[in-house]
CSV table of N, CA and C and ligand atoms in Angstrom, one decimal:
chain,number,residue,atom,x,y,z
A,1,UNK,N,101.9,81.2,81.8
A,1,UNK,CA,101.4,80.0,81.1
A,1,UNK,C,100.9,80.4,79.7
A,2,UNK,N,101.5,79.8,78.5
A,2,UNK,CA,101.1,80.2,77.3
A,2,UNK,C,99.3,79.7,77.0
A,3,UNK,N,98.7,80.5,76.4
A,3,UNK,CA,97.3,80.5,76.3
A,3,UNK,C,97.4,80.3,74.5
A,4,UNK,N,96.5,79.4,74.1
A,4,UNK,CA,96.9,79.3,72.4
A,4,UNK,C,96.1,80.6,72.0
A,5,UNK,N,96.8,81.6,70.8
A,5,UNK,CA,96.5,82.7,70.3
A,5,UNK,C,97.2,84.2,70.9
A,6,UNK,N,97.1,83.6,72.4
A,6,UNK,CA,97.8,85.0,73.3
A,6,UNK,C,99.2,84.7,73.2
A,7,UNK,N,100.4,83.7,73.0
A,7,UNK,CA,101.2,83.5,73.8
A,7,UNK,C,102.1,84.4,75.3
A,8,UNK,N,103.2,84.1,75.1
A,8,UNK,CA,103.1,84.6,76.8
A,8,UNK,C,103.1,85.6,77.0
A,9,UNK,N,103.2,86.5,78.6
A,9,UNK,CA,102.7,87.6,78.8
A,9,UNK,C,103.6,88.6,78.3
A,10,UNK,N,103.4,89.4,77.5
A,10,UNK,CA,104.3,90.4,77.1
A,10,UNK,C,104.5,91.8,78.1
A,11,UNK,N,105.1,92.1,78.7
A,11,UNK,CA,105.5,93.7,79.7
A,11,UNK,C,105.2,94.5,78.9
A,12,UNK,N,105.3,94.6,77.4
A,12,UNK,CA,104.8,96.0,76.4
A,12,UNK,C,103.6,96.4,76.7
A,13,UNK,N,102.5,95.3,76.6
A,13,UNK,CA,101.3,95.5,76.5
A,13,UNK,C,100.6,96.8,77.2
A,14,UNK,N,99.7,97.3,76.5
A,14,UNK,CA,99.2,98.8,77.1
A,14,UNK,C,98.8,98.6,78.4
A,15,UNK,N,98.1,97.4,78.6
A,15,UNK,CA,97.9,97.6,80.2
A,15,UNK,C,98.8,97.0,81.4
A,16,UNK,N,100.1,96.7,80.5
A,16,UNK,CA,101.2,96.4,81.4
A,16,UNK,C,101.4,97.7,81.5
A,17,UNK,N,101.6,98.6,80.3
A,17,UNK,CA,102.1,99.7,80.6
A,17,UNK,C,101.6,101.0,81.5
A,18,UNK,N,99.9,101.0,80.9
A,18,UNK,CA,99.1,101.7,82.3
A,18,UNK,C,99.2,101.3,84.3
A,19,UNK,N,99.9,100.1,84.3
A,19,UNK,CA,100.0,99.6,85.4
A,19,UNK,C,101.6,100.3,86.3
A,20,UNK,N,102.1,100.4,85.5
A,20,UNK,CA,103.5,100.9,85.5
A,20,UNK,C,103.3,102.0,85.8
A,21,UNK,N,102.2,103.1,85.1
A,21,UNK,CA,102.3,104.2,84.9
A,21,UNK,C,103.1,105.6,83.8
A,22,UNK,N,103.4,104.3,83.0
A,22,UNK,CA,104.1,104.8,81.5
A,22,UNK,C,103.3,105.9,80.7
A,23,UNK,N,101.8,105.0,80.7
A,23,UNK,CA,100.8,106.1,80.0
A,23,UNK,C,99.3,106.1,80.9
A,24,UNK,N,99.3,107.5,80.2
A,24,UNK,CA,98.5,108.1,81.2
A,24,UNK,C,96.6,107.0,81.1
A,25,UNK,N,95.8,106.8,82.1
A,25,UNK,CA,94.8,106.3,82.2
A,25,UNK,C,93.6,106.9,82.9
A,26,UNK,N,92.5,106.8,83.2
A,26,UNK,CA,91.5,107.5,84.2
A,26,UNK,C,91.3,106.7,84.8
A,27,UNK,N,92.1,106.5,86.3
A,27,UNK,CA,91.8,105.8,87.3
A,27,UNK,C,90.9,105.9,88.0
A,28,UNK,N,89.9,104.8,88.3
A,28,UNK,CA,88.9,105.3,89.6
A,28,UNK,C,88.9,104.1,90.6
A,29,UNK,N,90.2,103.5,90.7
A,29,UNK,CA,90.4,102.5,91.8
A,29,UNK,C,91.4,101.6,91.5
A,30,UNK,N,91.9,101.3,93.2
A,30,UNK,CA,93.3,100.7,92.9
A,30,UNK,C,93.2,100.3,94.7
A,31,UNK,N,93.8,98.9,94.8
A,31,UNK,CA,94.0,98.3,95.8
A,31,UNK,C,95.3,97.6,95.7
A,32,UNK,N,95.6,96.6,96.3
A,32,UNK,CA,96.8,95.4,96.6
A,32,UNK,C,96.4,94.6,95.0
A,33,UNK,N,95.1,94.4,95.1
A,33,UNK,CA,95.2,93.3,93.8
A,33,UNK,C,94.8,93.9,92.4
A,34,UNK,N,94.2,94.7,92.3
A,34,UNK,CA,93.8,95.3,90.9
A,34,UNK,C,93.8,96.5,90.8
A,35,UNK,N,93.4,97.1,89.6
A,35,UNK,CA,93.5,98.5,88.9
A,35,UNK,C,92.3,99.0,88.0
A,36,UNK,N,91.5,100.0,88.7
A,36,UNK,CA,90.7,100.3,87.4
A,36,UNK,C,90.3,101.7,87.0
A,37,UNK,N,89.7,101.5,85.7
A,37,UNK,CA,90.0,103.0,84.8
A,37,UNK,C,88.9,102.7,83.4
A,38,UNK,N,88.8,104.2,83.1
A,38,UNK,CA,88.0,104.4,82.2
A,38,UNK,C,88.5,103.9,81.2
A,39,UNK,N,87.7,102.7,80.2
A,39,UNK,CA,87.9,103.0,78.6
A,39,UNK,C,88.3,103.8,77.9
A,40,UNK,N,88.8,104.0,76.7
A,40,UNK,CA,89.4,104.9,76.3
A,40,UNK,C,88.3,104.7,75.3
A,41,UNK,N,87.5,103.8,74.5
A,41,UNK,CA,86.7,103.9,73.5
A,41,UNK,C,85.1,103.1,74.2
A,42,UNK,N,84.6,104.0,75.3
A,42,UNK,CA,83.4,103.6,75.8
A,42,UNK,C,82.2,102.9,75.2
A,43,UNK,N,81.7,101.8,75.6
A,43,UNK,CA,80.4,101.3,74.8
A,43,UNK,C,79.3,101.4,75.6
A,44,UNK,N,79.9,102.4,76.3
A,44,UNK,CA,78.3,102.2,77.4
A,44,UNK,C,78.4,104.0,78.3
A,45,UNK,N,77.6,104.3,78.9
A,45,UNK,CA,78.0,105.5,80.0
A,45,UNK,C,78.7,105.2,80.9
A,46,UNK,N,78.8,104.0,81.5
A,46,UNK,CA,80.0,103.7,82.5
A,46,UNK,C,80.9,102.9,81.4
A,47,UNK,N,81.9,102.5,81.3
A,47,UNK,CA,82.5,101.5,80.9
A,47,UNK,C,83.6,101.8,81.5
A,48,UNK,N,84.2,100.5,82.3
A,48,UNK,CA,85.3,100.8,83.0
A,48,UNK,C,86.2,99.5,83.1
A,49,UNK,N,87.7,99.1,83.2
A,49,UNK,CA,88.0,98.3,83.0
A,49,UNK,C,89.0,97.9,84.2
A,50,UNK,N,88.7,96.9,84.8
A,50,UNK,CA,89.2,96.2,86.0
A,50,UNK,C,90.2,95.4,85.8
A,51,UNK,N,91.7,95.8,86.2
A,51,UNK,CA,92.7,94.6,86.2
A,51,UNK,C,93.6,93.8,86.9
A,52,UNK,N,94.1,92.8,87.2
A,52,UNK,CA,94.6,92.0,87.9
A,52,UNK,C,96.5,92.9,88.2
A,53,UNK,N,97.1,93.0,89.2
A,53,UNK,CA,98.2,93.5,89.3
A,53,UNK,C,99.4,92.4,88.5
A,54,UNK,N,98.5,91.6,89.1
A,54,UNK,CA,99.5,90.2,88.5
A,54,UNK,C,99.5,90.3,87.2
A,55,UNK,N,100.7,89.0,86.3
A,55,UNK,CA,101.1,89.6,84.9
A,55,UNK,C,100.2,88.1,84.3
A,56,UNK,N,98.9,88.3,83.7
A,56,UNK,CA,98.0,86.9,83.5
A,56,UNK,C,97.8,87.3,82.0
A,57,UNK,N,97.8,86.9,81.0
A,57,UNK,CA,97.5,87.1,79.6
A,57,UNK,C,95.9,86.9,80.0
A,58,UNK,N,95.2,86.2,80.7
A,58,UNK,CA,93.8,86.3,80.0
A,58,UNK,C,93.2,85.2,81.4
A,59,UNK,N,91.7,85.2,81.1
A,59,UNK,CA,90.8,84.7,82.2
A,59,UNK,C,91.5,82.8,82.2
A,60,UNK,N,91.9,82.1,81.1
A,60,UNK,CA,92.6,80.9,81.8
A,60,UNK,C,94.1,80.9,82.3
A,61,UNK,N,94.7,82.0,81.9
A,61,UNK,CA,96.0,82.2,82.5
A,61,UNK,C,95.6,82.0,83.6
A,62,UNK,N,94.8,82.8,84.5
A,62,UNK,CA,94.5,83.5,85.9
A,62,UNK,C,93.9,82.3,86.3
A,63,UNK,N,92.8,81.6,85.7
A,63,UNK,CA,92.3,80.7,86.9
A,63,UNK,C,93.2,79.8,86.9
A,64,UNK,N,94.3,79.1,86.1
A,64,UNK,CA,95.0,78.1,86.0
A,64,UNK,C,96.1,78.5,87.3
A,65,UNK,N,96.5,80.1,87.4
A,65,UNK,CA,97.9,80.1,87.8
A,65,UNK,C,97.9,80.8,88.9
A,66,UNK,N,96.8,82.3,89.0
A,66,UNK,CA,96.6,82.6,89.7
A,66,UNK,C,96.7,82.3,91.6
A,67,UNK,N,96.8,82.9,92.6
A,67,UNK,CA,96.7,82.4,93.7
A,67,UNK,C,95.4,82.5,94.1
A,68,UNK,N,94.6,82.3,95.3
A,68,UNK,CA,93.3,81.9,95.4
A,68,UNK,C,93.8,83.5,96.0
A,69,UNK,N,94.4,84.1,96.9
A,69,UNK,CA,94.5,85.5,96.9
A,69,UNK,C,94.2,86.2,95.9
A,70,UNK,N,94.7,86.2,95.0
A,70,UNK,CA,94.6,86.7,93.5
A,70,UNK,C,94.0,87.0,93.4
A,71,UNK,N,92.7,85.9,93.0
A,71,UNK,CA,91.4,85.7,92.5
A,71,UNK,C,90.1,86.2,93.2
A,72,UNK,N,90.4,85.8,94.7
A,72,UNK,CA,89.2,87.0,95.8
A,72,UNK,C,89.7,88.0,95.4
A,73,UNK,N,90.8,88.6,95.4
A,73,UNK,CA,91.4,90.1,95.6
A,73,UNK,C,90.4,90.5,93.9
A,74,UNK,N,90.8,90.1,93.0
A,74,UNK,CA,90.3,91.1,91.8
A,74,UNK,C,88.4,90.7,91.4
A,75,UNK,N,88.0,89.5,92.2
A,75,UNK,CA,87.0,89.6,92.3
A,75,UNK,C,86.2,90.5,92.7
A,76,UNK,N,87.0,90.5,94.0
A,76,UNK,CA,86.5,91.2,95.1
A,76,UNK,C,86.7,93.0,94.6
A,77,UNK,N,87.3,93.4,93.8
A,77,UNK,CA,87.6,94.8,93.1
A,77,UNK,C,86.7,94.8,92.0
A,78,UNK,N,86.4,94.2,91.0
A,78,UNK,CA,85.2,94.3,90.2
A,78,UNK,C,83.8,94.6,91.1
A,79,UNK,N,83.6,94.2,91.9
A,79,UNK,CA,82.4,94.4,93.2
A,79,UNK,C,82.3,95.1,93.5
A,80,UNK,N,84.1,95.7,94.3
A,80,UNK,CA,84.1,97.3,94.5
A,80,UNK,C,84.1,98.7,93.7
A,81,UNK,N,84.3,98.2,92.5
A,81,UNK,CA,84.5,99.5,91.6
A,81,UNK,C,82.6,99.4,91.5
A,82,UNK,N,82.2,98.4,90.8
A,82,UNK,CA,80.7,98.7,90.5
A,82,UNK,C,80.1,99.5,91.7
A,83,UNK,N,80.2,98.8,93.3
A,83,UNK,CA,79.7,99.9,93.7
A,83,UNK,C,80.4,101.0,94.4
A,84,UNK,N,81.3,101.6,94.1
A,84,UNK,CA,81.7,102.7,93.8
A,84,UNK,C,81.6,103.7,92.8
A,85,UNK,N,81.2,103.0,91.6
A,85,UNK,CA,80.5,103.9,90.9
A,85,UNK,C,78.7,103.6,90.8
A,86,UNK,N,78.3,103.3,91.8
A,86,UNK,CA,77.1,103.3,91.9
A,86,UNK,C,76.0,102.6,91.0
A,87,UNK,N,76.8,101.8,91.1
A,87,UNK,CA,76.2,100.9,90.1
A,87,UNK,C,74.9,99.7,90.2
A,88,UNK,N,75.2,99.7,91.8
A,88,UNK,CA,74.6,98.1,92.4
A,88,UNK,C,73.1,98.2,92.2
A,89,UNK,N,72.5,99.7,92.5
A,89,UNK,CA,70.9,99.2,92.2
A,89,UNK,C,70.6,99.6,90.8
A,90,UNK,N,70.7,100.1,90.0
A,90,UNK,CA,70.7,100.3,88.6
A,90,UNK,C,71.1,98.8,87.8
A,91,UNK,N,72.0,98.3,88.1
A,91,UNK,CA,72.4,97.1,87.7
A,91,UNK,C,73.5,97.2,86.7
A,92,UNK,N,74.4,96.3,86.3
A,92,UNK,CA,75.6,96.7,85.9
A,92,UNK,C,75.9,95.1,84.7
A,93,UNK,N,77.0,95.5,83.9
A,93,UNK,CA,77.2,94.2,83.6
A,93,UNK,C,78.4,93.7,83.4
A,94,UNK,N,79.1,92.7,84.2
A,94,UNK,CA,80.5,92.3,83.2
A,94,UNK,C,80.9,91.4,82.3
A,95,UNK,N,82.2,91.6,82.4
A,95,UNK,CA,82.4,90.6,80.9
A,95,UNK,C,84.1,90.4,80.4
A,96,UNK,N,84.1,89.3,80.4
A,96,UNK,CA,85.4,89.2,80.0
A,96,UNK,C,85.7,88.5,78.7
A,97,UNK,N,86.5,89.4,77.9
A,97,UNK,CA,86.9,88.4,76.8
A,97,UNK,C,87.8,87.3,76.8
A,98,UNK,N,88.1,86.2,76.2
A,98,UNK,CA,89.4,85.0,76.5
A,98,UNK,C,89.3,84.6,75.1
A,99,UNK,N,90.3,85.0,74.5
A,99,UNK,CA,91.0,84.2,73.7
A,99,UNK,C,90.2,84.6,72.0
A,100,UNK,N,90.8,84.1,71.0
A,100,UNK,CA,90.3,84.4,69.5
A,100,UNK,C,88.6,84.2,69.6
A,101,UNK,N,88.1,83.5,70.0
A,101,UNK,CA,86.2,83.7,69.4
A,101,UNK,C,85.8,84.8,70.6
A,102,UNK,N,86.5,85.2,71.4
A,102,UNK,CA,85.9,86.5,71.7
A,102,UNK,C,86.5,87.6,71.5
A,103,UNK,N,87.6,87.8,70.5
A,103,UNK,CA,88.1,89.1,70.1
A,103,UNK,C,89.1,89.7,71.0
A,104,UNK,N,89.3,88.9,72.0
A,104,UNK,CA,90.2,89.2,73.3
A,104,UNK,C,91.4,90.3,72.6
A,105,UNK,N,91.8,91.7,72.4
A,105,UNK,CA,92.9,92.4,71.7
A,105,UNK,C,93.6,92.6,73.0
A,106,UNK,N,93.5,92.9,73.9
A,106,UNK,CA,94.4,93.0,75.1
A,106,UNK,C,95.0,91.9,75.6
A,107,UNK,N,96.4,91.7,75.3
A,107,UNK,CA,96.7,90.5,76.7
A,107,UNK,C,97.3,90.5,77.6
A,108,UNK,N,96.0,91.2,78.6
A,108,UNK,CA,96.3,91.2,80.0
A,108,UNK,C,95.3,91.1,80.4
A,109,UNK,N,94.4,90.3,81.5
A,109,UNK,CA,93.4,89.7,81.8
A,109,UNK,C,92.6,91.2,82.3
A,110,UNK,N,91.2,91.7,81.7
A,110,UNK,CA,90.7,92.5,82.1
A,110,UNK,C,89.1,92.1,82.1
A,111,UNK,N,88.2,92.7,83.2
A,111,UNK,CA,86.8,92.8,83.5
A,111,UNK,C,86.2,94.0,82.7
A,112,UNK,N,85.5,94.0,82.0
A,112,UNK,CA,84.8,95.4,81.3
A,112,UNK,C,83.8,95.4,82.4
A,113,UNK,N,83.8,96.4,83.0
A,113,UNK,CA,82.1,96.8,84.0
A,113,UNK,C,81.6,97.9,82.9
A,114,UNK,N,80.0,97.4,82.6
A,114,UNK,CA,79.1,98.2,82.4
A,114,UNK,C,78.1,98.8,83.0
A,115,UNK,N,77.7,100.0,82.6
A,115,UNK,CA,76.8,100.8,83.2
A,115,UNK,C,76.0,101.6,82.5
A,116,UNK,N,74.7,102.0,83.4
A,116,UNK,CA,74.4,103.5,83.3
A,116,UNK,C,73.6,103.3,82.0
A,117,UNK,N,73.1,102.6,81.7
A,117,UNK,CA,72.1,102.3,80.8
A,117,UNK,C,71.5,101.0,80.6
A,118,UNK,N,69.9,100.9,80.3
A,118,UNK,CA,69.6,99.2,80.3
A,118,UNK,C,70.6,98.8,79.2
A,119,UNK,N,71.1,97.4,79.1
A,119,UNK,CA,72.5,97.1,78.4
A,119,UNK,C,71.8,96.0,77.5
A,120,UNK,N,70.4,95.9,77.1
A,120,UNK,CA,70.1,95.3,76.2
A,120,UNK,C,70.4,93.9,76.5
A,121,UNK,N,70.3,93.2,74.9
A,121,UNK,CA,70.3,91.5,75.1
A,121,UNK,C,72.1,91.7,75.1
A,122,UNK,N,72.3,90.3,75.7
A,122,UNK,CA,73.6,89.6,76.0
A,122,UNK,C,74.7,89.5,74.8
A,123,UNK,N,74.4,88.8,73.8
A,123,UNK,CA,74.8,88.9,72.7
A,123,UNK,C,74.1,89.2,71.4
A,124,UNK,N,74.8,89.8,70.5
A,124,UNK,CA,74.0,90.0,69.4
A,124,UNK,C,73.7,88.7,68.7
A,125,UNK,N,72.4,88.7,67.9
A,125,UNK,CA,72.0,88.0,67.3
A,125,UNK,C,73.0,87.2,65.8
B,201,LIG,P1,89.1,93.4,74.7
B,201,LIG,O1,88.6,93.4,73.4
B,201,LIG,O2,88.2,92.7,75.7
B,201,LIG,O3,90.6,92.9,74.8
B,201,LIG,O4,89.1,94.9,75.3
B,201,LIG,C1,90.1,95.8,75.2
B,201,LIG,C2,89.6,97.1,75.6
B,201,LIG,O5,90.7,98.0,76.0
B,201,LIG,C3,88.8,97.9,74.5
B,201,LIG,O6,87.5,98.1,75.0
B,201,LIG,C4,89.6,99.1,74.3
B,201,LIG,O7,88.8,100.3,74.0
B,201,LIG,C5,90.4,99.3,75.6
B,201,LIG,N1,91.6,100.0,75.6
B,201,LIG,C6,92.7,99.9,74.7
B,201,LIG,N2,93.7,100.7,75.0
B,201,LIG,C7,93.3,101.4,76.0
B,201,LIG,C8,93.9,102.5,76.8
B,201,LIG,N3,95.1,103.0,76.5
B,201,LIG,N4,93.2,102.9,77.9
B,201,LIG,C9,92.0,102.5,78.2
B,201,LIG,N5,91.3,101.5,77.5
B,201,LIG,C10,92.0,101.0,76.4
């Protein structure tokens, strides 16, 4: 489903292509429904990025089209990767970009988990 700004999902995209296995990534989890891996340009001590198997340009592709499988499954893998990297009692943060006022450059629907440091106010001022 076309998203205005993203249009539709492109197979080029870097994390079509980390998914594939074309280019190399730092994986630290992978199940039936998602994939996740280190940032390549970290904003935090953890920063790790969670993705959907499925091919979703972005957070309303997915809730619009997605299956409710889908959507437990990569839920449910953001929850797992946090605590698997140990995240749950320290506290952690996610976050997803969608679309041009959030800068969204990827289009393929991804979770940023943060970590490993207090992560400050929410947005900048
Ligand atoms: P966003 O601005 O929400 O679309 O975030 C895209 C994120 O993808 C940025 O934090 C980038 O640093 C990250 N990124 C881009 N290319 C790669 C890559 N090849 N491997 C890991 N992370 C990447």
């Amino acid at each position: 489903m076309p998203v205005k700004g993203l249009g539709l999902y492109d197979d080029q995209n870097v994390f079509a292509r980390i998914l594939r296995g074309e280019i190399p990534s730092r994986r630290v989890f992978e199940d039936e429904w998602a994939i996740a891996f280190h940032d390549i340009a970290p904003q935090a001590p953890v920063h790790v990025l969670v993705i959907p198997r499925g091919r979703y340009v972005s957070l309303a592709d997915f809730t619009a089209g997605a299956s409710d499988a889908e959507i437990a499954g990569f839920w449910r893998a953001v929850g797992a990767v946090a605590r698997q990297l140990e995240l749950e009692a320290p506290g952690y943060r996610v976050l997803v970009n969608m679309g041009e006022h959030s800068g969204q450059e990827v289009p393929h629907l991804h979770a940023h988990v943060f970590g490993g440091r207090p992560l400050g106010v929410m947005l900048a001022k």
